[in-house]
Structures are given as C-alpha cells and as structure tokens.
C-alpha cells in the first residue's frame, strides 16, 4: 500500500507543476546537478552559461531557477522586472561563499592595476566588483579577449584559474577559493578505478585540483562533458564531477557505462549538498506560492549586469 502511494504523489506533482507553469506563464530552468526528477520536469537544462543565455531571452513572467543561489541571482540580474524564484533559498555554493565581498574589496584595492574576471560562481556583490564574468565553458575565451600584458585578478576559483593560466600561458592573480565537491576527489581511488576499467576514459570538470586534471583524458564544463560522452567512440566513462550530470549522460547514451568518480572518503561528497537541497516538493510549493523570491538591491544589480552582459556579448 505504502509503496503505491509514492508514484501517485510524484505523478500529481508532475501534473500540478505542469499546470501551474502554464497558468502562470512560468519557465523552469534547471542545472545538470539537480535531482533527476527536477531535470525531467524542467523546460531547459544546461550548464551555467546556457542557463544565463536562456534566462536572458525568455518571455516567461516567472523564472523558477532549479539550481543554486548565484545562478538564480544571475537570472534576476538579467531580468529585473520578472519574478525569479528558487525552490530553496538556502541552496548556496561553497565556492561563492569562499569570496566575501569585504575581503575581496581589500584584495582588489591592493592590486588596483589589475582588472577582475570572476567565475559566475560568486555573489551579485562580487559580480558588481568585477569587470567581466566567465563560466567554465567560456573562461579561456574571456581571458584571451584581453591582451597578454593585461594584469588580471581571477576570482573566486583557484583551481579553474590555475587551469586557465596553464592553457593560456597567463599569470593571473588567483583568489584562494574552491568548490567543496570538486576538491574532494581522490587521485588514488581514481587511479584504482582506471586500473579496473582500462577501457574507460576519465573526464573532469575544471573545478577539480591540478593533481586530478593532470591524469584525466578530457576537461570541460558540464555541457562539454555531456557532449563528449555522446560524440566519443568510447563506451565507458569515469565522470569526475557532481553526480547529477550522469542522468543526462545515461539518457543520451543508454548503452554506455558511466562510473561516478569517488571522493576521498566514504561520504557522498560527489553530490553537491547545496544543489540537492532543491526537491520536486519544494519546486511545486515555490511555483504555487511564488516564494522564495530572489531580491537584489538595484545598485548592486545594475553594476553586476554590466559584467554579465559583457560576458554574454563575448560568448
Ligand atoms: P558549469 O559551468 O559546468 O555549469 O558548472 C557549474 C558548477 O557549479 C560546477 O560546480
Ligand atoms: Fe558550488 Fe561546487 Fe556545488 Fe557547484 S558543485 S554549486 S561550485 S558547491
């Protein structure tokens, strides 16, 4: 009896969310790290860049952002007159939190001959203090749009920054931030899995540490990793990023094998605890009640808009 109730509840939520979406002219944007049921009900699934591009062009009155806070904030920065909702307001990001505005202002003042390129995983305040934003899929392009002699601060991800320094030959000054999920992958465990699956390719997100990136076969944003698994001849992939992406990988290549890379201990640390705060139930209630809503002071929003717009124009 009890087991029969669960699919019924899910089925209702799916149809209720679909009904509310239509009634309210709302769109659901979801990141690849969301739970699979949220990905399945979303109107659009993508990486950070695609989601901001989608947010920029939508005609919907309400944007429900199934992702973390900085992503929903980006949608609001681009759409000050639309209602932007997030299923759980506490869905934050350790990388964004590793760059508090007060400390960043001090750092910036110590290097006032540098321009600031910030990874999109930062708060609206940091975006307002930046010259241009980038994501993991366009970071190289954005950095290379500046002349080689231009002094650059790259914030907040030291791992992505170090990777971009390496592939562009730049010496950007790096803010000391990182992602709690991508920093915990174990090199030893990864090498063990590879020994057991010599036919598998290892693919990783550039938020991983250099010791991991050195031993992988391919590095890219979530969308780029997904496309790689679709287009590459290999049948087996060890995936070194948050596990949510495996849902689309498996959907697009049902006959291929995807092995999530293990973290350094026995926890489920390859699941982002912030992304996973969003649930289908919270998504439903947020659409129904039109809460919680993203609110940003106008001065911050207007400044942050300039750095995001610059990225979108360069992309
Ligand atoms: P993407 O740019 O690949 O979407 O990455 C976002 C993110 O939060 C990775 O941790
Ligand atoms: Fe932030 Fe890392 Fe989670 Fe991405 S995976 S949202 S960078 S904490």
CSV table of N, CA, C and O and ligand atoms in Angstrom, one decimal, residues 31-33 46-49 68 70-71 93 95 119-121 135-137 179 182 205 207 220-223 241-242 275, ligand 1:
chain,number,residue,atom,x,y,z
A,31,UNK,N,19.8,23.2,-13.6
A,31,UNK,CA,21.2,22.9,-13.8
A,31,UNK,C,21.3,21.3,-13.8
A,31,UNK,O,20.5,20.6,-13.2
A,32,UNK,N,22.4,20.8,-14.5
A,32,UNK,CA,22.6,19.4,-14.6
A,32,UNK,C,22.9,18.7,-13.3
A,32,UNK,O,22.8,17.5,-13.2
A,33,UNK,N,23.2,19.5,-12.2
A,33,UNK,CA,23.4,18.9,-10.9
A,33,UNK,C,22.2,18.7,-10.1
A,33,UNK,O,22.2,18.2,-9.0
A,46,UNK,N,20.8,22.9,-18.5
A,46,UNK,CA,22.0,23.4,-19.1
A,46,UNK,C,23.1,23.6,-18.1
A,46,UNK,O,22.9,23.4,-16.9
A,47,UNK,N,24.3,24.1,-18.6
A,47,UNK,CA,25.4,24.5,-17.8
A,47,UNK,C,25.1,26.0,-17.4
A,47,UNK,O,24.2,26.6,-17.9
A,48,UNK,N,26.0,26.5,-16.6
A,48,UNK,CA,25.8,27.9,-16.1
A,48,UNK,C,25.7,28.9,-17.3
A,48,UNK,O,24.8,29.8,-17.2
A,49,UNK,N,26.5,28.8,-18.3
A,49,UNK,CA,26.4,29.7,-19.4
A,49,UNK,C,25.1,29.6,-20.2
A,49,UNK,O,24.4,30.6,-20.4
A,68,UNK,N,21.5,26.7,-7.8
A,68,UNK,CA,21.9,27.3,-6.6
A,68,UNK,C,21.7,28.8,-6.7
A,68,UNK,O,21.4,29.4,-7.7
A,70,UNK,N,23.5,31.6,-6.6
A,70,UNK,CA,24.2,32.5,-7.6
A,70,UNK,C,23.6,32.4,-9.0
A,70,UNK,O,23.6,33.4,-9.7
A,71,UNK,N,23.1,31.2,-9.3
A,71,UNK,CA,22.5,31.0,-10.7
A,71,UNK,C,21.2,31.8,-10.8
A,71,UNK,O,20.9,32.5,-11.8
A,93,UNK,N,26.5,28.0,-2.3
A,93,UNK,CA,27.6,27.4,-3.1
A,93,UNK,C,28.9,27.7,-2.3
A,93,UNK,O,29.1,28.9,-1.9
A,95,UNK,N,31.9,27.6,-3.2
A,95,UNK,CA,32.8,28.4,-3.9
A,95,UNK,C,32.5,29.9,-3.8
A,95,UNK,O,33.3,30.8,-3.6
A,119,UNK,N,34.6,34.2,-12.1
A,119,UNK,CA,33.8,33.0,-12.4
A,119,UNK,C,32.4,33.2,-11.9
A,119,UNK,O,32.2,33.8,-10.9
A,120,UNK,N,31.4,32.8,-12.7
A,120,UNK,CA,30.0,33.1,-12.4
A,120,UNK,C,29.6,32.5,-11.0
A,120,UNK,O,28.6,33.0,-10.4
A,121,UNK,N,30.3,31.6,-10.5
A,121,UNK,CA,30.0,31.0,-9.1
A,121,UNK,C,30.4,32.0,-8.0
A,121,UNK,O,31.4,31.8,-7.3
A,135,UNK,N,32.3,31.6,-17.3
A,135,UNK,CA,31.8,30.3,-16.8
A,135,UNK,C,32.9,29.3,-17.2
A,135,UNK,O,33.9,29.7,-17.9
A,136,UNK,N,32.7,28.1,-16.8
A,136,UNK,CA,33.7,27.1,-17.1
A,136,UNK,C,33.8,26.8,-18.6
A,136,UNK,O,34.8,26.4,-19.1
A,137,UNK,N,32.7,27.1,-19.3
A,137,UNK,CA,32.7,26.8,-20.7
A,137,UNK,C,33.3,28.0,-21.6
A,137,UNK,O,33.8,27.7,-22.7
A,179,UNK,N,35.7,24.8,-4.7
A,179,UNK,CA,34.4,24.1,-4.5
A,179,UNK,C,34.6,22.9,-3.6
A,179,UNK,O,35.5,22.0,-3.9
A,182,UNK,N,34.3,19.5,-5.8
A,182,UNK,CA,35.4,19.1,-6.8
A,182,UNK,C,36.7,19.0,-6.1
A,182,UNK,O,37.6,18.4,-6.7
A,205,UNK,N,35.6,18.0,-14.6
A,205,UNK,CA,35.2,19.5,-14.6
A,205,UNK,C,36.5,20.2,-14.1
A,205,UNK,O,37.2,19.8,-13.2
A,207,UNK,N,36.9,22.6,-12.2
A,207,UNK,CA,37.0,23.0,-10.8
A,207,UNK,C,37.8,22.0,-9.9
A,207,UNK,O,38.1,22.2,-8.8
A,220,UNK,N,36.2,19.7,-19.2
A,220,UNK,CA,35.2,20.6,-19.7
A,220,UNK,C,34.1,20.9,-18.8
A,220,UNK,O,34.0,20.3,-17.7
A,221,UNK,N,33.3,21.9,-19.1
A,221,UNK,CA,32.1,22.3,-18.4
A,221,UNK,C,31.1,21.1,-18.4
A,221,UNK,O,31.3,20.2,-19.2
A,222,UNK,N,30.1,21.2,-17.7
A,222,UNK,CA,29.1,20.1,-17.6
A,222,UNK,C,28.5,19.8,-19.0
A,222,UNK,O,28.5,18.6,-19.4
A,223,UNK,N,28.2,20.8,-19.8
A,223,UNK,CA,27.7,20.6,-21.1
A,223,UNK,C,28.7,20.0,-22.0
A,223,UNK,O,28.5,19.0,-22.8
A,241,UNK,N,32.9,14.7,-11.6
A,241,UNK,CA,32.2,16.0,-11.3
A,241,UNK,C,31.0,15.5,-10.5
A,241,UNK,O,30.8,14.3,-10.1
A,242,UNK,N,30.1,16.5,-10.2
A,242,UNK,CA,28.9,16.2,-9.4
A,242,UNK,C,28.0,15.1,-10.1
A,242,UNK,O,27.9,15.1,-11.4
A,275,UNK,N,23.1,22.0,-4.2
A,275,UNK,CA,22.2,21.7,-5.4
A,275,UNK,C,21.1,20.8,-4.9
A,275,UNK,O,19.9,20.9,-5.4
B,1,LIG,P1,29.1,24.6,-15.2
B,1,LIG,O1,29.6,25.9,-15.7
B,1,LIG,O2,29.7,23.4,-15.9
B,1,LIG,O3,27.6,24.5,-15.2
B,1,LIG,O4,29.5,24.4,-13.7
B,1,LIG,C1,28.7,24.9,-12.6
B,1,LIG,C2,29.1,24.5,-11.3
B,1,LIG,O5,28.7,24.9,-10.3
B,1,LIG,C3,30.2,23.5,-11.2
B,1,LIG,O6,30.4,23.1,-9.9
